[in-house]
mmCIF file of C-alpha atoms in Angstrom:
data_model
loop_
_atom_site.group_PDB
_atom_site.id
_atom_site.type_symbol
_atom_site.label_atom_id
_atom_site.label_comp_id
_atom_site.label_asym_id
_atom_site.label_seq_id
_atom_site.Cartn_x
_atom_site.Cartn_y
_atom_site.Cartn_z
ATOM 1 C CA MET A 806 128.193 68.628 94.352
ATOM 2 C CA LYS A 807 131.307 67.801 92.339
ATOM 3 C CA LYS A 808 134.760 68.536 93.698
ATOM 4 C CA SER A 809 135.503 70.875 90.780
ATOM 5 C CA LEU A 810 132.483 73.041 91.555
ATOM 6 C CA LEU A 811 133.372 73.204 95.240
ATOM 7 C CA LEU A 812 136.910 74.239 94.293
ATOM 8 C CA ALA A 813 135.539 76.862 91.934
ATOM 9 C CA ILE A 814 133.394 78.367 94.700
ATOM 10 C CA LEU A 815 136.400 78.576 97.023
ATOM 11 C CA VAL A 816 138.676 80.070 94.376
ATOM 12 C CA LEU A 817 135.914 82.441 93.312
ATOM 13 C CA GLY A 818 135.664 83.837 96.822
ATOM 14 C CA ILE A 819 139.426 84.143 97.252
ATOM 15 C CA SER A 820 139.941 85.758 93.856
ATOM 16 C CA GLY A 821 137.108 88.184 94.485
ATOM 17 C CA LEU A 822 138.699 89.321 97.743
ATOM 18 C CA ALA A 823 142.117 89.573 96.114
ATOM 19 C CA ASN A 824 140.757 91.651 93.252
ATOM 20 C CA ALA A 825 139.002 93.988 95.657
ATOM 21 C CA MET A 826 142.283 94.593 97.505
ATOM 22 C CA SER A 827 144.522 94.795 94.453
ATOM 23 C CA SER A 828 145.483 97.731 92.274
ATOM 24 C CA ASN A 829 146.293 95.363 89.393
ATOM 25 C CA PRO A 830 145.414 97.241 86.164
ATOM 26 C CA ASN A 831 144.260 93.930 84.633
ATOM 27 C CA THR A 832 141.422 93.673 87.139
ATOM 28 C CA GLY A 833 138.170 93.574 85.220
ATOM 29 C CA TYR A 834 139.741 92.800 81.838
ATOM 30 C CA THR A 835 138.205 89.304 81.723
ATOM 31 C CA GLU A 836 135.167 90.120 83.850
ATOM 32 C CA THR A 837 132.413 88.727 81.646
ATOM 33 C CA LYS A 838 128.754 89.247 82.472
ATOM 34 C CA TYR A 839 128.112 85.517 82.560
ATOM 35 C CA PRO A 840 130.274 82.779 84.142
ATOM 36 C CA ILE A 841 132.707 80.908 81.907
ATOM 37 C CA VAL A 842 132.252 77.138 81.844
ATOM 38 C CA LEU A 843 135.125 74.984 80.559
ATOM 39 C CA VAL A 844 134.274 71.660 78.885
ATOM 40 C CA HIS A 845 137.049 69.177 78.122
ATOM 41 C CA GLY A 846 137.463 67.075 75.013
ATOM 42 C CA LEU A 847 137.983 63.398 74.245
ATOM 43 C CA PHE A 848 140.164 61.682 76.882
ATOM 44 C CA GLY A 849 139.643 64.757 79.018
ATOM 45 C CA PHE A 850 139.267 65.263 82.754
ATOM 46 C CA ASP A 851 139.113 68.053 85.287
ATOM 47 C CA GLU A 852 142.244 67.319 87.305
ATOM 48 C CA ILE A 853 144.460 64.255 87.680
ATOM 49 C CA LEU A 854 147.290 63.932 90.197
ATOM 50 C CA GLY A 855 147.497 67.686 90.584
ATOM 51 C CA ILE A 856 147.563 68.369 86.831
ATOM 52 C CA ASP A 857 144.685 70.394 85.432
ATOM 53 C CA TYR A 858 143.336 69.738 81.940
ATOM 54 C CA TRP A 859 142.952 73.505 81.465
ATOM 55 C CA TYR A 860 146.465 74.276 82.677
ATOM 56 C CA LYS A 861 146.528 77.732 84.358
ATOM 57 C CA ILE A 862 143.605 78.888 82.205
ATOM 58 C CA PRO A 863 141.005 79.270 84.990
ATOM 59 C CA GLU A 864 143.539 81.149 87.103
ATOM 60 C CA ILE A 865 144.457 83.660 84.390
ATOM 61 C CA LEU A 866 140.791 84.324 83.640
ATOM 62 C CA MET A 867 139.804 84.700 87.300
ATOM 63 C CA GLU A 868 142.763 87.005 87.874
ATOM 64 C CA GLY A 869 141.067 89.458 85.524
ATOM 65 C CA GLY A 870 137.680 89.149 87.186
ATOM 66 C CA ALA A 871 135.946 86.252 85.432
ATOM 67 C CA GLN A 872 133.915 83.617 87.217
ATOM 68 C CA VAL A 873 135.240 80.302 85.903
ATOM 69 C CA PHE A 874 133.980 76.761 86.446
ATOM 70 C CA VAL A 875 135.731 73.591 85.339
ATOM 71 C CA THR A 876 133.297 70.789 84.537
ATOM 72 C CA GLN A 877 133.765 67.115 83.847
ATOM 73 C CA VAL A 878 131.766 64.804 81.616
ATOM 74 C CA ALA A 879 132.542 61.355 80.202
ATOM 75 C CA SER A 880 136.079 61.122 78.849
ATOM 76 C CA ALA A 881 134.703 59.142 75.914
ATOM 77 C CA ASN A 882 131.099 59.090 74.753
ATOM 78 C CA THR A 883 128.804 60.846 72.302
ATOM 79 C CA PRO A 884 128.238 64.616 72.470
ATOM 80 C CA GLU A 885 124.571 63.962 73.246
ATOM 81 C CA ILE A 886 125.378 61.871 76.327
ATOM 82 C CA ARG A 887 128.167 64.220 77.391
ATOM 83 C CA GLY A 888 125.819 67.166 76.890
ATOM 84 C CA GLU A 889 123.166 65.630 79.115
ATOM 85 C CA GLN A 890 125.866 65.155 81.766
ATOM 86 C CA LEU A 891 126.860 68.806 81.418
ATOM 87 C CA ILE A 892 123.372 70.309 81.756
ATOM 88 C CA PRO A 893 122.892 69.642 85.501
ATOM 89 C CA GLN A 894 126.360 71.049 86.196
ATOM 90 C CA ILE A 895 125.427 74.263 84.376
ATOM 91 C CA GLU A 896 122.166 74.445 86.305
ATOM 92 C CA GLU A 897 124.165 74.119 89.516
ATOM 93 C CA ILE A 898 126.570 76.856 88.424
ATOM 94 C CA LEU A 899 123.643 79.176 87.725
ATOM 95 C CA ALA A 900 122.230 78.415 91.156
ATOM 96 C CA ILE A 901 125.599 79.132 92.796
ATOM 97 C CA THR A 902 126.261 82.396 90.969
ATOM 98 C CA GLY A 903 122.751 83.723 90.437
ATOM 99 C CA ALA A 904 123.602 84.253 86.760
ATOM 100 C CA GLU A 905 120.997 83.779 84.064
ATOM 101 C CA LYS A 906 123.281 82.104 81.519
ATOM 102 C CA VAL A 907 126.833 80.883 80.958
ATOM 103 C CA ASN A 908 129.567 81.259 78.347
ATOM 104 C CA ILE A 909 130.748 77.763 77.378
ATOM 105 C CA PHE A 910 134.287 77.123 76.137
ATOM 106 C CA GLY A 911 134.558 73.645 74.598
ATOM 107 C CA HIS A 912 137.855 72.100 73.528
ATOM 108 C CA SER A 913 137.931 69.381 70.864
ATOM 109 C CA HIS A 914 134.963 67.053 71.558
ATOM 110 C CA GLY A 915 133.853 69.615 74.109
ATOM 111 C CA ALA A 916 132.724 71.832 71.230
ATOM 112 C CA PRO A 917 129.882 69.583 69.966
ATOM 113 C CA THR A 918 129.095 68.815 73.614
ATOM 114 C CA ALA A 919 128.615 72.533 74.246
ATOM 115 C CA ARG A 920 126.677 72.928 71.002
ATOM 116 C CA TYR A 921 124.296 70.169 72.057
ATOM 117 C CA VAL A 922 123.511 71.974 75.310
ATOM 118 C CA ALA A 923 123.013 75.254 73.441
ATOM 119 C CA SER A 924 120.665 73.497 71.028
ATOM 120 C CA VAL A 925 118.439 71.683 73.543
ATOM 121 C CA ARG A 926 118.644 74.193 76.433
ATOM 122 C CA PRO A 927 119.283 77.580 74.788
ATOM 123 C CA GLU A 928 117.968 79.467 77.807
ATOM 124 C CA LEU A 929 121.072 78.352 79.722
ATOM 125 C CA VAL A 930 123.663 79.600 77.228
ATOM 126 C CA ALA A 931 124.878 83.077 76.262
ATOM 127 C CA SER A 932 127.733 81.954 74.010
ATOM 128 C CA VAL A 933 129.614 78.909 72.770
ATOM 129 C CA THR A 934 133.320 79.067 71.948
ATOM 130 C CA SER A 935 134.832 76.157 70.047
ATOM 131 C CA ILE A 936 138.571 75.665 70.673
ATOM 132 C CA GLY A 937 140.092 73.190 68.228
ATOM 133 C CA GLY A 938 136.557 71.827 68.010
ATOM 134 C CA VAL A 939 135.657 68.742 66.020
ATOM 135 C CA ASN A 940 132.704 70.390 64.303
ATOM 136 C CA LYS A 941 132.887 68.568 60.968
ATOM 137 C CA GLY A 942 134.747 65.416 61.914
ATOM 138 C CA THR A 943 138.357 64.305 61.704
ATOM 139 C CA PRO A 944 140.112 61.722 59.524
ATOM 140 C CA PHE A 945 141.833 60.440 62.654
ATOM 141 C CA ALA A 946 138.473 58.933 63.669
ATOM 142 C CA SER A 947 138.395 56.908 60.449
ATOM 143 C CA VAL A 948 141.794 55.416 61.247
ATOM 144 C CA VAL A 949 140.588 54.277 64.668
ATOM 145 C CA ASN A 950 137.191 53.095 63.435
ATOM 146 C CA ASP A 951 138.675 51.161 60.506
ATOM 147 C CA ASN A 952 140.920 49.259 62.902
ATOM 148 C CA SER A 953 138.252 48.582 65.511
ATOM 149 C CA GLY A 954 136.257 45.900 63.717
ATOM 150 C CA SER A 955 132.480 45.585 63.832
ATOM 151 C CA GLU A 956 130.422 46.088 66.974
ATOM 152 C CA ASP A 957 129.618 42.371 67.294
ATOM 153 C CA GLU A 958 133.220 41.165 67.347
ATOM 154 C CA PHE A 959 136.006 41.384 69.885
ATOM 155 C CA SER A 960 138.360 44.304 69.292
ATOM 156 C CA PRO A 961 141.579 44.672 71.309
ATOM 157 C CA MET A 962 141.680 48.383 70.417
ATOM 158 C CA ILE A 963 138.184 48.967 71.804
ATOM 159 C CA GLU A 964 138.906 46.931 74.922
ATOM 160 C CA LEU A 965 142.102 48.872 75.576
ATOM 161 C CA GLY A 966 140.349 52.162 74.804
ATOM 162 C CA ASP A 967 137.509 51.455 77.214
ATOM 163 C CA ALA A 968 139.989 50.413 79.902
ATOM 164 C CA PHE A 969 141.970 53.625 79.391
ATOM 165 C CA VAL A 970 139.005 55.999 79.652
ATOM 166 C CA THR A 971 137.582 54.050 82.579
ATOM 167 C CA GLY A 972 140.920 54.550 84.324
ATOM 168 C CA LEU A 973 140.837 58.278 83.558
ATOM 169 C CA ASP A 974 137.350 58.479 84.981
ATOM 170 C CA PHE A 975 138.400 56.626 88.134
ATOM 171 C CA ILE A 976 141.370 58.833 89.009
ATOM 172 C CA SER A 977 139.601 62.118 88.236
ATOM 173 C CA THR A 978 136.271 63.515 89.427
ATOM 174 C CA GLY A 979 134.367 61.004 87.358
ATOM 175 C CA GLY A 980 131.586 58.489 87.770
ATOM 176 C CA PHE A 981 130.397 58.707 84.183
ATOM 177 C CA GLU A 982 129.545 56.017 81.643
ATOM 178 C CA GLN A 983 132.355 55.598 79.108
ATOM 179 C CA ASN A 984 132.080 54.325 75.540
ATOM 180 C CA PHE A 985 135.260 54.482 73.448
ATOM 181 C CA ARG A 986 133.658 53.157 70.253
ATOM 182 C CA ALA A 987 130.703 55.549 70.430
ATOM 183 C CA ALA A 988 133.040 58.479 71.004
ATOM 184 C CA PHE A 989 135.142 57.791 67.915
ATOM 185 C CA ASN A 990 132.087 57.065 65.795
ATOM 186 C CA SER A 991 130.672 60.434 66.814
ATOM 187 C CA ILE A 992 133.703 62.374 65.559
ATOM 188 C CA SER A 993 133.770 60.747 62.130
ATOM 189 C CA GLU A 994 132.861 62.985 59.222
ATOM 190 C CA ALA A 995 129.663 61.034 58.527
ATOM 191 C CA GLU A 996 128.402 61.127 62.113
ATOM 192 C CA THR A 997 129.242 64.802 62.649
ATOM 193 C CA GLU A 998 127.254 65.590 59.517
ATOM 194 C CA LYS A 999 124.237 63.858 61.062
ATOM 195 C CA PHE A 1000 124.817 65.654 64.341
ATOM 196 C CA ASN A 1001 124.994 69.006 62.544
ATOM 197 C CA GLU A 1002 121.680 68.361 60.853
ATOM 198 C CA SER A 1003 120.064 68.120 64.281
ATOM 199 C CA HIS A 1004 122.143 70.877 65.875
ATOM 200 C CA PRO A 1005 123.088 73.307 63.074
ATOM 201 C CA ASP A 1006 123.507 76.568 65.014
ATOM 202 C CA GLY A 1007 126.786 78.290 64.187
ATOM 203 C CA VAL A 1008 127.940 75.593 61.766
ATOM 204 C CA PRO A 1009 129.247 76.936 58.420
ATOM 205 C CA THR A 1010 127.220 75.898 55.402
ATOM 206 C CA THR A 1011 130.340 76.019 53.218
ATOM 207 C CA ALA A 1012 133.393 73.790 53.469
ATOM 208 C CA CYS A 1013 135.672 76.343 55.105
ATOM 209 C CA GLY A 1014 133.582 79.400 55.830
ATOM 210 C CA GLU A 1015 132.070 80.972 58.896
ATOM 211 C CA GLY A 1016 128.751 80.143 60.497
ATOM 212 C CA ASP A 1017 126.103 82.465 61.870
ATOM 213 C CA TYR A 1018 127.641 84.678 64.520
ATOM 214 C CA ILE A 1019 124.372 84.685 66.468
ATOM 215 C CA SER A 1020 121.792 81.920 66.238
ATOM 216 C CA ASN A 1021 118.734 81.497 68.433
ATOM 217 C CA GLY A 1022 120.079 84.323 70.591
ATOM 218 C CA ILE A 1023 123.397 82.533 71.274
ATOM 219 C CA HIS A 1024 126.777 83.884 70.123
ATOM 220 C CA TYR A 1025 129.173 81.436 68.438
ATOM 221 C CA PHE A 1026 132.972 81.748 68.175
ATOM 222 C CA SER A 1027 135.880 79.489 67.272
ATOM 223 C CA TRP A 1028 139.647 79.354 67.093
ATOM 224 C CA SER A 1029 142.241 76.637 66.550
ATOM 225 C CA GLY A 1030 145.862 75.910 65.908
ATOM 226 C CA ALA A 1031 147.324 74.629 62.664
ATOM 227 C CA LYS A 1032 150.719 73.225 63.558
ATOM 228 C CA ALA A 1033 151.267 69.669 64.795
ATOM 229 C CA VAL A 1034 154.905 70.100 65.828
ATOM 230 C CA THR A 1035 155.591 73.037 68.135
ATOM 231 C CA ASN A 1036 158.047 71.950 70.831
ATOM 232 C CA LEU A 1037 159.719 68.542 70.949
ATOM 233 C CA LEU A 1038 160.400 69.046 74.644
ATOM 234 C CA ASP A 1039 156.692 68.375 75.185
ATOM 235 C CA PRO A 1040 156.460 64.692 76.194
ATOM 236 C CA LEU A 1041 153.071 64.319 74.461
ATOM 237 C CA GLU A 1042 154.207 65.867 71.185
ATOM 238 C CA LEU A 1043 154.680 62.422 69.624
ATOM 239 C CA VAL A 1044 151.010 61.582 70.230
ATOM 240 C CA VAL A 1045 149.924 64.657 68.307
ATOM 241 C CA ILE A 1046 152.423 63.983 65.532
ATOM 242 C CA ALA A 1047 151.131 60.417 65.149
ATOM 243 C CA ALA A 1048 147.525 61.618 64.911
ATOM 244 C CA SER A 1049 148.487 64.252 62.338
ATOM 245 C CA LEU A 1050 149.615 61.527 59.920
ATOM 246 C CA SER A 1051 145.953 60.780 59.185
ATOM 247 C CA PHE A 1052 145.579 64.142 57.405
ATOM 248 C CA PRO A 1053 146.411 64.848 53.745
ATOM 249 C CA GLU A 1054 149.732 66.691 53.451
ATOM 250 C CA ASP A 1055 148.100 69.895 52.219
ATOM 251 C CA GLU A 1056 145.420 70.111 54.935
ATOM 252 C CA LEU A 1057 146.088 72.546 57.759
ATOM 253 C CA ASN A 1058 145.486 70.875 61.102
ATOM 254 C CA ASP A 1059 146.468 71.029 64.756
ATOM 255 C CA GLY A 1060 147.418 67.351 64.811
ATOM 256 C CA ALA A 1061 143.898 66.171 65.605
ATOM 257 C CA ILE A 1062 141.393 68.497 63.931
ATOM 258 C CA GLY A 1063 141.496 70.111 60.504
ATOM 259 C CA ALA A 1064 141.462 73.909 60.448
ATOM 260 C CA CYS A 1065 138.266 74.063 58.395
ATOM 261 C CA SER A 1066 136.559 71.434 60.546
ATOM 262 C CA SER A 1067 137.174 73.621 63.592
ATOM 263 C CA HIS A 1068 135.138 76.531 62.236
ATOM 264 C CA LEU A 1069 132.052 77.625 64.155
ATOM 265 C CA GLY A 1070 130.323 80.990 64.096
ATOM 266 C CA MET A 1071 132.852 83.837 64.103
ATOM 267 C CA VAL A 1072 136.237 82.365 63.247
ATOM 268 C CA ILE A 1073 138.776 84.319 65.277
ATOM 269 C CA ARG A 1074 141.711 82.418 63.768
ATOM 270 C CA ASP A 1075 142.300 78.909 62.490
ATOM 271 C CA ASP A 1076 146.061 79.115 62.054
ATOM 272 C CA PHE A 1077 147.628 79.777 65.438
ATOM 273 C CA LYS A 1078 151.070 78.180 65.646
ATOM 274 C CA MET A 1079 149.940 75.615 68.177
ATOM 275 C CA ASN A 1080 148.808 72.020 68.229
ATOM 276 C CA HIS A 1081 145.791 70.363 69.788
ATOM 277 C CA LEU A 1082 147.366 70.229 73.243
ATOM 278 C CA ASP A 1083 148.829 73.734 73.096
ATOM 279 C CA GLU A 1084 145.237 74.954 72.754
ATOM 280 C CA ILE A 1085 144.688 74.036 76.414
ATOM 281 C CA ASN A 1086 148.199 75.120 77.460
ATOM 282 C CA GLN A 1087 149.471 71.535 77.741
ATOM 283 C CA THR A 1088 151.733 69.852 78.500
ATOM 284 C CA LEU A 1089 152.278 72.042 81.600
ATOM 285 C CA GLY A 1090 152.464 75.168 79.498
ATOM 286 C CA ILE A 1091 155.094 73.905 77.042
ATOM 287 C CA HIS A 1092 154.463 75.414 73.617
ATOM 288 C CA GLY A 1093 156.375 76.823 70.678
ATOM 289 C CA LEU A 1094 159.052 79.341 71.633
ATOM 290 C CA GLY A 1095 158.134 82.745 70.269
ATOM 291 C CA ASP A 1096 154.621 81.615 69.336
ATOM 292 C CA THR A 1097 151.437 83.062 70.779
ATOM 293 C CA ASP A 1098 150.941 82.204 74.441
ATOM 294 C CA PRO A 1099 147.651 80.252 74.758
ATOM 295 C CA LEU A 1100 146.842 82.111 77.969
ATOM 296 C CA THR A 1101 146.873 85.384 76.051
ATOM 297 C CA ILE A 1102 144.268 84.050 73.627
ATOM 298 C CA TYR A 1103 141.941 83.096 76.475
ATOM 299 C CA ARG A 1104 142.309 86.484 78.147
ATOM 300 C CA THR A 1105 141.687 88.315 74.899
ATOM 301 C CA HIS A 1106 138.629 86.244 74.136
ATOM 302 C CA ALA A 1107 137.160 86.760 77.595
ATOM 303 C CA ASN A 1108 137.555 90.494 77.046
ATOM 304 C CA ARG A 1109 135.879 90.071 73.650
ATOM 305 C CA LEU A 1110 132.901 88.485 75.393
ATOM 306 C CA LYS A 1111 132.895 91.270 77.979
ATOM 307 C CA GLN A 1112 132.842 93.950 75.266
ATOM 308 C CA ALA A 1113 129.912 92.125 73.627
ATOM 309 C CA GLY A 1114 127.959 92.244 76.872
ATOM 310 C CA LEU A 1115 128.371 88.544 77.466
#
């Protein structure tokens, strides 16, 4: 059993006892019927050197009564491979909790990963929520792919990329096959179009519309930010700014994913004043002063799922 699942069981028991003893009026606000499963994006992890990918998000959801599990899949690979890595973790979560299904929250590349699982194993999934999800590709992928050379020639960028994600895998709860080139190919506009043909549930049929709210019995939701620069005190802000340069000037984006590309099912909002890292409350909770707190969005959405019987 993975370290993250063991930690979740421990925290679940502690939080349950705390909630039973507490008179906190927020108790029950995020208490969804089905467990919430968090799936990281490209270059993601569960926890590294004491820093969680989903910074304070599991805690705020569990504080209100939710059962929350942090999963880990390959930091860089295709959504199909990542999805197959996710399925046994979901099966284990269902065995631990006794639940029939789960609510999956997928950030960035975690969105198509979650959609793959919902497509091939719909009996496991109650809902999929895409958070800054790369559902119709990103021009940033074209920049990387165009500078990576062909598959049969040496590419310093690919070598460095593979070394980086292998390092991430080593220092987190990993052990997964990594493939930097395959990951970036999979988030290109052409490859996501192919993926959507095989796994179309919740995907809008128009350029910037909404998709089916419910498909094959599974509920689909999405939200995203649309502001690359939010707080220059964030040490990773420059990474997001650099990625945002791949977008046309008039295209709303969170620094990595276009607002329209993030749409899936019911679009809650695609213009939060946050960037791609703010969407997971990184770095260490630094976000735009006066802008919406990411933790509030997660709490509100968990309550939305609760009200929907999910």
